[in-house]
Amino acid sequence: MYDRQQILSELVQTASTKIVLLLMDGVGDVPGEKDKTPLQAARKPNLDRVARESDLGQTIPVMHGVTPGSGPGHLALFGYDPVKYQIGRGILEALGSDVDVGEKDVVARANFATIQNNIVLDRRAGRPSTEESSKVVEKLSKAIQSIEDVKVSFYAGKEHRFVVKLTGEDLDDRLSDADPQKEGKPFVYTQALAPEAERTARIVNKLLDEIKRVLSDEPKMNCALMRGFSKYPNLPQFPAVYKLKAAAIATYPMYRGIARLVGMEIVQTGDTIKEEFETVKRAWNDYDFFYVHVKKTDSYGEDGNFEAKVHVIEEVDEALPILLDLQPDVLIVTGDHSTPTALKAHSWHPVPLMIHSKYARKGLSKAFDEFECARGTLGTIYAVDVMGLALAHALRLEKFGA
């Protein structure tokens, strides 16, 4: 099998063109209320107008029928084979939270959760505020400094999320997730996926028990779920591969983390979609490529909140003229995966894709939604091929062969 990224890196040429990748996390859905998806139900005149002037299609993040995590979904859109580069969510959350990760460290993404009689009632502990969860992280930091001879560190994240870092000799990240992934299921411990990881698994499980003990008096945040155990991986760097100076504008640590891992520069931004788009405007002259992440489409999909997901899409549409006024040579609007509100989880469904440039085969599509994208000019493609299309539309690829 040929290496797509390697081929692109050999064809890339420098240019003055600019690319914007607007990623609405989990935007894809299935018909729900009134037999419409949130994209169909949303009032979005700007996105629909752009769709009429764009190539539309849909992406498969990993393989047909395979439900992707956010990490694989993002890596694919950045042009990295998500099967070749399998990365634990822990390192993404850690780097996005500015946690220093060294050779002796294993990091994990953690959620505060609510447990009763060993059954996980709420995987997100009622979505506490960042301020509330930070106080509980501080409580853990004071109570737990080590397990056996391994140093333990805790770092607050957004809302119910936090990072756990283990520092010690001969730690191994080949561990299963200590997370049942669904509510109403029993609390689970990690298991070693290789003999060399047995000791690390034992330490993590002792830590999970200690966390439950320390948090036993908390009404909601009374245990922790951990997943994405990882050491620091080495990936080809985005700026070197594509000859692009790349900026990442994201409000949540994990998404800043994956951008940092591939070599993008993190640009500080505000919490609202409008503030994110204004950040692109301020940084416009300093970068060639802008990755802009919108989180709440995914959050409300996981909550099963159809109307709230619609509202976020409308909020994106209302702010979109900020990006359009910059006249990017290429504007890509897509998601990293689908998160149907009916499932309250990521799914295997194809993801809507729109590529706007003056070289697009426009005129076929009438709106930006799952069904218009399914019949669009791009067809159904793998997400890993989106970066090649972005570079081509930006006139940043030389001809292949004689």
Coordinates of C-alpha atoms in Angstrom, one line a residue:
M1 CA 0.0 0.0 0.0
Y2 CA 1.4 3.4 -0.9
D3 CA 2.0 6.1 1.7
R4 CA -0.3 9.0 0.8
Q5 CA 1.5 11.4 3.1
Q6 CA 4.9 10.6 1.6
I7 CA 3.7 11.1 -1.9
L8 CA 2.1 14.5 -1.0
S9 CA 5.3 15.6 0.7
E10 CA 7.3 14.9 -2.5
L11 CA 4.8 16.9 -4.6
V12 CA 4.3 19.9 -2.2
Q13 CA 5.4 23.3 -3.5
T14 CA 5.3 26.6 -1.7
A15 CA 2.7 29.2 -2.5
S16 CA 1.1 32.3 -1.0
T17 CA -2.3 30.7 -0.8
K18 CA -4.2 30.2 2.5
I19 CA -6.3 27.3 3.7
V20 CA -8.9 27.3 6.5
L21 CA -10.1 23.9 8.0
L22 CA -13.3 24.6 9.9
L23 CA -13.9 21.5 11.9
M24 CA -17.3 21.1 13.6
D25 CA -16.7 18.2 15.9
G26 CA -19.2 15.4 15.6
V27 CA -21.4 17.4 13.2
G28 CA -22.7 14.5 11.2
D29 CA -26.1 13.0 12.3
V30 CA -29.1 11.0 11.3
P31 CA -32.7 12.2 10.9
G32 CA -34.3 12.9 14.3
E33 CA -36.9 15.5 15.1
K34 CA -39.3 16.0 12.2
D35 CA -37.2 13.5 10.1
K36 CA -34.4 16.1 9.8
T37 CA -30.8 16.1 10.9
P38 CA -29.5 19.1 13.0
L39 CA -27.8 20.4 9.8
Q40 CA -31.1 20.2 7.9
A41 CA -33.1 21.7 10.8
A42 CA -30.6 24.6 11.4
R43 CA -31.2 28.0 9.8
K44 CA -27.8 28.5 8.1
P45 CA -28.0 30.8 5.1
N46 CA -24.2 31.4 5.0
L47 CA -23.2 27.8 5.0
D48 CA -25.9 27.0 2.4
R49 CA -24.8 29.8 0.2
V50 CA -21.2 28.6 0.3
A51 CA -22.4 25.0 -0.4
R52 CA -23.9 26.2 -3.7
E53 CA -20.5 27.5 -4.7
S54 CA -18.5 24.4 -3.5
D55 CA -17.6 20.8 -4.0
L56 CA -19.5 18.6 -1.5
G57 CA -18.9 15.0 -0.4
Q58 CA -18.6 12.9 2.7
T59 CA -15.7 11.3 4.4
I60 CA -15.0 7.9 6.0
P61 CA -12.6 8.7 8.9
V62 CA -11.0 5.2 9.3
M63 CA -12.9 2.4 7.5
H64 CA -16.5 1.8 6.5
G65 CA -18.5 0.7 9.5
V66 CA -15.7 1.7 12.0
T67 CA -16.6 4.3 14.6
P68 CA -13.6 6.6 15.2
G69 CA -12.4 8.4 18.2
S70 CA -11.6 12.1 18.0
G71 CA -7.9 11.4 17.7
P72 CA -8.1 9.2 14.6
G73 CA -10.7 11.5 13.1
H74 CA -8.4 14.5 13.5
L75 CA -5.3 12.7 12.4
A76 CA -7.0 11.5 9.2
L77 CA -8.1 15.1 8.3
F78 CA -4.5 16.3 8.9
G79 CA -3.4 13.7 6.3
Y80 CA -2.0 11.0 8.8
D81 CA -3.1 7.4 8.3
P82 CA -5.1 6.8 11.5
V83 CA -4.4 3.1 11.4
K84 CA -0.6 3.6 11.1
Y85 CA -0.5 6.3 13.7
Q86 CA -2.6 5.1 16.7
I87 CA -2.2 7.6 19.5
G88 CA -3.6 7.5 23.0
R89 CA -5.9 10.3 24.0
G90 CA -3.9 10.9 27.1
I91 CA -1.0 12.5 25.3
L92 CA -3.4 14.7 23.3
E93 CA -5.1 15.9 26.5
A94 CA -1.8 16.4 28.3
L95 CA -0.1 18.4 25.5
G96 CA -3.2 20.5 25.1
S97 CA -3.1 21.3 28.9
D98 CA 0.6 22.3 28.6
V99 CA 1.7 19.3 30.6
D100 CA 5.4 18.4 30.2
V101 CA 5.6 14.8 29.1
G102 CA 9.0 13.1 29.4
E103 CA 10.5 9.7 28.5
K104 CA 9.6 8.2 31.8
D105 CA 6.0 9.3 31.8
V106 CA 2.7 7.7 30.9
V107 CA -0.3 10.0 30.7
A108 CA -4.0 9.3 30.6
R109 CA -7.1 11.3 29.9
A110 CA -9.4 11.1 32.9
N111 CA -13.1 11.9 33.5
F112 CA -14.7 12.6 36.9
A113 CA -17.7 10.3 37.1
T114 CA -20.6 9.4 39.4
I115 CA -20.6 5.8 40.7
Q116 CA -23.1 4.0 43.0
N117 CA -22.8 0.4 44.1
N118 CA -20.0 -0.1 41.5
I119 CA -22.3 1.1 38.7
V120 CA -21.3 4.1 36.6
L121 CA -24.4 6.4 36.7
D122 CA -22.8 9.4 34.9
R123 CA -19.6 9.2 32.9
R124 CA -19.2 13.0 33.2
A125 CA -20.4 13.6 36.7
G126 CA -23.1 16.0 35.6
R127 CA -20.7 18.0 33.5
P128 CA -19.3 20.2 36.4
S129 CA -17.8 23.6 35.7
T130 CA -14.1 23.8 35.1
E131 CA -13.9 25.7 38.4
E132 CA -15.7 23.0 40.3
S133 CA -13.6 20.2 38.9
S134 CA -10.4 22.1 39.4
K135 CA -11.1 22.1 43.2
V136 CA -11.5 18.3 43.1
V137 CA -8.2 17.9 41.1
E138 CA -6.5 20.0 43.8
K139 CA -8.0 17.7 46.4
L140 CA -6.5 14.7 44.7
S141 CA -3.1 16.3 44.3
K142 CA -2.9 16.9 48.0
A143 CA -4.0 13.4 48.9
I144 CA -2.1 11.3 46.4
Q145 CA 1.5 11.9 45.4
S146 CA 2.7 8.4 44.6
I147 CA 1.7 4.8 44.2
E148 CA 4.4 2.3 45.1
D149 CA 7.6 4.0 43.6
V150 CA 5.7 5.9 40.9
K151 CA 5.1 9.6 41.1
V152 CA 1.5 10.6 40.4
S153 CA 0.5 14.1 39.1
F154 CA -3.0 15.5 38.4
Y155 CA -3.8 18.4 36.0
A156 CA -7.2 20.1 35.6
G157 CA -8.8 20.2 32.2
K158 CA -12.1 21.5 30.9
E159 CA -15.3 20.6 32.8
H160 CA -15.2 17.0 33.9
R161 CA -11.9 16.3 32.2
F162 CA -8.4 16.1 33.8
V163 CA -5.0 14.5 33.1
V164 CA -3.2 11.9 35.1
K165 CA 0.6 11.6 34.7
L166 CA 2.6 8.7 36.1
T167 CA 6.4 9.1 36.3
G168 CA 8.7 6.2 37.0
E169 CA 11.0 3.5 35.6
D170 CA 9.9 1.0 33.1
L171 CA 6.3 2.2 32.7
D172 CA 4.4 0.9 29.7
D173 CA 1.4 2.4 28.0
R174 CA -0.1 -0.8 26.6
L175 CA -3.2 -0.7 28.8
S176 CA -6.9 -1.1 28.2
D177 CA -9.2 1.8 29.0
A178 CA -10.5 1.9 32.6
D179 CA -13.8 3.2 31.3
P180 CA -17.0 1.2 30.5
Q181 CA -17.7 3.8 27.8
K182 CA -21.5 3.7 28.7
E183 CA -23.6 4.5 31.7
G184 CA -25.3 1.8 33.6
K185 CA -22.4 -0.5 33.4
P186 CA -20.0 -1.7 36.1
F187 CA -16.8 0.3 36.9
V188 CA -13.9 -1.3 35.1
Y189 CA -10.2 -1.5 35.8
T190 CA -7.4 -1.4 33.3
Q191 CA -5.7 -4.6 32.0
A192 CA -2.2 -5.0 30.6
L193 CA -2.2 -5.6 26.8
A194 CA 1.4 -6.9 27.0
P195 CA 3.3 -8.8 29.7
E196 CA 5.6 -5.7 30.1
A197 CA 2.6 -3.6 31.1
E198 CA 1.5 -5.8 34.0
R199 CA 3.3 -3.6 36.6
T200 CA 1.9 -0.4 35.2
A201 CA -1.6 -1.9 35.2
R202 CA -1.3 -2.8 38.8
I203 CA -0.2 0.7 39.7
V204 CA -3.1 2.3 37.7
N205 CA -5.6 0.1 39.4
K206 CA -4.3 0.9 42.8
L207 CA -4.6 4.6 41.9
L208 CA -8.2 4.1 40.8
D209 CA -9.0 2.6 44.1
E210 CA -7.2 5.4 46.0
I211 CA -9.1 8.0 44.0
K212 CA -12.4 6.4 44.9
R213 CA -11.4 6.5 48.6
V214 CA -10.3 10.2 48.5
L215 CA -13.5 11.2 46.7
S216 CA -16.0 9.0 48.6
D217 CA -17.5 12.1 50.2
E218 CA -18.1 13.9 46.9
P219 CA -21.8 13.9 45.8
K220 CA -21.1 13.6 42.1
M221 CA -17.4 13.5 41.3
N222 CA -16.7 10.4 43.3
C223 CA -14.6 8.4 41.0
A224 CA -12.4 8.6 37.9
L225 CA -12.5 6.9 34.6
M226 CA -9.2 6.7 32.6
R227 CA -8.5 6.1 29.0
G228 CA -6.0 6.7 26.3
F229 CA -2.9 5.7 28.2
S230 CA 0.1 6.9 26.2
K231 CA 3.8 7.8 26.1
Y232 CA 5.1 10.6 23.8
P233 CA 5.0 9.4 20.2
N234 CA 7.0 10.8 17.3
L235 CA 5.0 11.9 14.2
P236 CA 6.1 13.5 11.0
Q237 CA 5.7 17.2 11.5
F238 CA 2.9 19.0 9.6
P239 CA 4.9 22.1 8.6
A240 CA 7.8 20.0 7.2
V241 CA 5.5 17.6 5.3
Y242 CA 3.2 20.1 3.7
K243 CA 5.4 23.3 3.7
L244 CA 2.7 25.1 5.6
K245 CA 3.0 27.4 8.6
A246 CA 0.0 26.1 10.6
A247 CA -2.1 27.7 13.3
A248 CA -4.5 25.8 15.6
I249 CA -7.4 27.7 17.2
A250 CA -9.2 25.4 19.7
T251 CA -10.8 26.0 23.1
Y252 CA -10.4 22.4 24.5
P253 CA -7.1 20.9 25.5
M254 CA -7.3 17.7 23.7
Y255 CA -7.6 19.4 20.3
R256 CA -4.8 21.8 21.0
G257 CA -2.8 18.7 22.0
I258 CA -3.3 16.9 18.7
A259 CA -2.4 20.0 16.8
R260 CA 0.8 20.5 18.9
L261 CA 1.7 16.9 18.4
V262 CA 1.8 17.3 14.7
G263 CA 3.7 20.6 14.9
M264 CA 1.0 23.3 14.6
E265 CA 1.4 26.5 16.6
I266 CA -1.3 27.1 19.2
V267 CA -2.9 30.5 19.0
Q268 CA -4.7 31.6 22.2
T269 CA -8.3 32.3 21.7
G270 CA -11.6 33.0 23.6
D271 CA -14.3 30.5 24.4
T272 CA -17.0 31.5 21.9
I273 CA -17.2 30.6 18.2
K274 CA -17.1 34.3 17.2
E275 CA -13.9 34.8 19.3
E276 CA -12.3 31.8 17.6
F277 CA -13.1 33.2 14.2
E278 CA -11.8 36.7 15.3
T279 CA -8.6 35.0 16.3
V280 CA -8.2 33.7 12.8
K281 CA -8.6 37.3 11.5
R282 CA -6.0 38.6 13.9
A283 CA -3.5 35.9 13.0
W284 CA -4.3 36.0 9.3
N285 CA -1.0 37.4 8.0
D286 CA 1.2 35.1 10.2
Y287 CA 0.1 31.6 8.9
D288 CA -0.8 29.7 5.7
F289 CA -3.1 27.1 7.3
F290 CA -5.7 27.5 10.0
Y291 CA -7.3 24.7 11.9
V292 CA -10.4 26.0 13.7
H293 CA -12.2 23.6 16.1
V294 CA -15.8 23.9 17.3
K295 CA -16.5 21.5 20.1
K296 CA -20.1 21.9 21.2
T297 CA -21.7 20.1 18.1
D298 CA -20.1 17.0 19.5
S299 CA -20.9 17.7 23.2
Y300 CA -24.6 18.2 22.5
G301 CA -24.6 15.1 20.2
E302 CA -23.3 13.1 23.1
D303 CA -25.9 14.6 25.4
G304 CA -28.7 13.7 22.9
N305 CA -29.7 17.4 22.8
F306 CA -31.0 17.9 19.2
E307 CA -32.0 21.6 19.6
A308 CA -28.8 22.6 21.3
K309 CA -26.8 21.0 18.4
V310 CA -28.9 22.9 16.0
H311 CA -28.2 26.1 17.9
V312 CA -24.4 25.6 17.7
I313 CA -24.6 25.1 13.9
E314 CA -26.6 28.3 13.7
E315 CA -24.0 30.1 15.8
V316 CA -21.2 28.9 13.4
D317 CA -23.3 30.2 10.5
E318 CA -23.9 33.6 12.1
A319 CA -20.1 34.0 12.7
L320 CA -19.0 32.6 9.3
P321 CA -18.8 35.9 7.5
I322 CA -15.8 36.7 9.7
L323 CA -13.9 33.9 7.9
L324 CA -15.5 34.5 4.5
D325 CA -14.4 38.2 4.5
L326 CA -10.8 37.0 4.8
Q327 CA -11.3 35.3 1.4
P328 CA -9.3 32.2 2.1
D329 CA -8.1 30.4 -1.1
V330 CA -9.5 27.2 0.3
L331 CA -12.2 26.8 3.0
I332 CA -13.0 23.3 4.2
V333 CA -16.0 22.7 6.4
T334 CA -16.3 19.2 7.9
G335 CA -16.2 17.1 11.1
D336 CA -13.9 14.5 12.5
H337 CA -16.7 12.0 12.9
S338 CA -20.5 11.9 13.3
T339 CA -22.2 12.1 16.7
P340 CA -25.9 11.4 16.2
T341 CA -28.1 12.7 19.0
A342 CA -30.2 9.6 18.8
L343 CA -27.1 7.5 19.7
K344 CA -25.5 10.0 22.2
A345 CA -22.2 8.7 21.0
H346 CA -19.7 8.8 18.1
S347 CA -20.9 6.7 15.1
W348 CA -19.7 5.0 11.9
H349 CA -21.8 7.3 9.7
P350 CA -20.0 9.3 6.9
V351 CA -19.1 12.9 7.7
P352 CA -20.3 15.9 5.7
L353 CA -17.5 17.6 3.7
M354 CA -17.5 20.9 1.9
I355 CA -14.5 22.3 -0.1
H356 CA -14.8 25.9 -1.3
S357 CA -12.4 27.4 -3.7
K358 CA -12.5 29.1 -7.1
Y359 CA -11.6 25.8 -8.7
A360 CA -14.5 23.9 -7.1
R361 CA -17.1 22.2 -9.4
K362 CA -19.9 24.3 -8.0
G363 CA -23.6 24.4 -9.0
L364 CA -24.8 20.9 -8.1
S365 CA -25.6 21.3 -4.4
K366 CA -28.2 23.4 -2.7
A367 CA -27.3 23.3 1.0
F368 CA -24.8 21.9 3.5
D369 CA -26.2 18.8 5.1
E370 CA -25.7 15.1 5.1
F371 CA -27.9 14.3 2.1
E372 CA -26.7 17.1 -0.1
C373 CA -23.1 16.0 0.7
A374 CA -23.9 12.3 0.0
R375 CA -24.9 13.3 -3.6
G376 CA -22.1 15.9 -4.0
T377 CA -19.4 16.1 -6.6
L378 CA -16.7 14.7 -4.3
G379 CA -18.5 11.5 -3.6
T380 CA -17.5 9.4 -0.6
I381 CA -13.8 9.6 0.2
Y382 CA -11.5 8.7 3.0
A383 CA -10.8 11.6 5.4
V384 CA -7.0 11.0 5.0
D385 CA -7.4 12.3 1.4
V386 CA -8.9 15.7 2.4
M387 CA -5.5 17.2 2.9
G388 CA -4.4 16.3 -0.6
L389 CA -7.5 18.0 -2.0
A390 CA -6.9 21.1 0.2
L391 CA -3.3 21.4 -1.2
A392 CA -4.5 20.8 -4.7
H393 CA -7.2 23.5 -4.5
A394 CA -4.5 25.8 -3.0
L395 CA -2.3 25.1 -6.0
R396 CA 0.4 23.7 -3.6
L397 CA 1.0 20.4 -5.4
E398 CA 3.1 19.8 -8.4
K399 CA 2.1 17.3 -11.1
F400 CA 2.8 13.6 -10.4
G401 CA 4.8 11.9 -13.0
A402 CA 5.8 12.9 -16.5

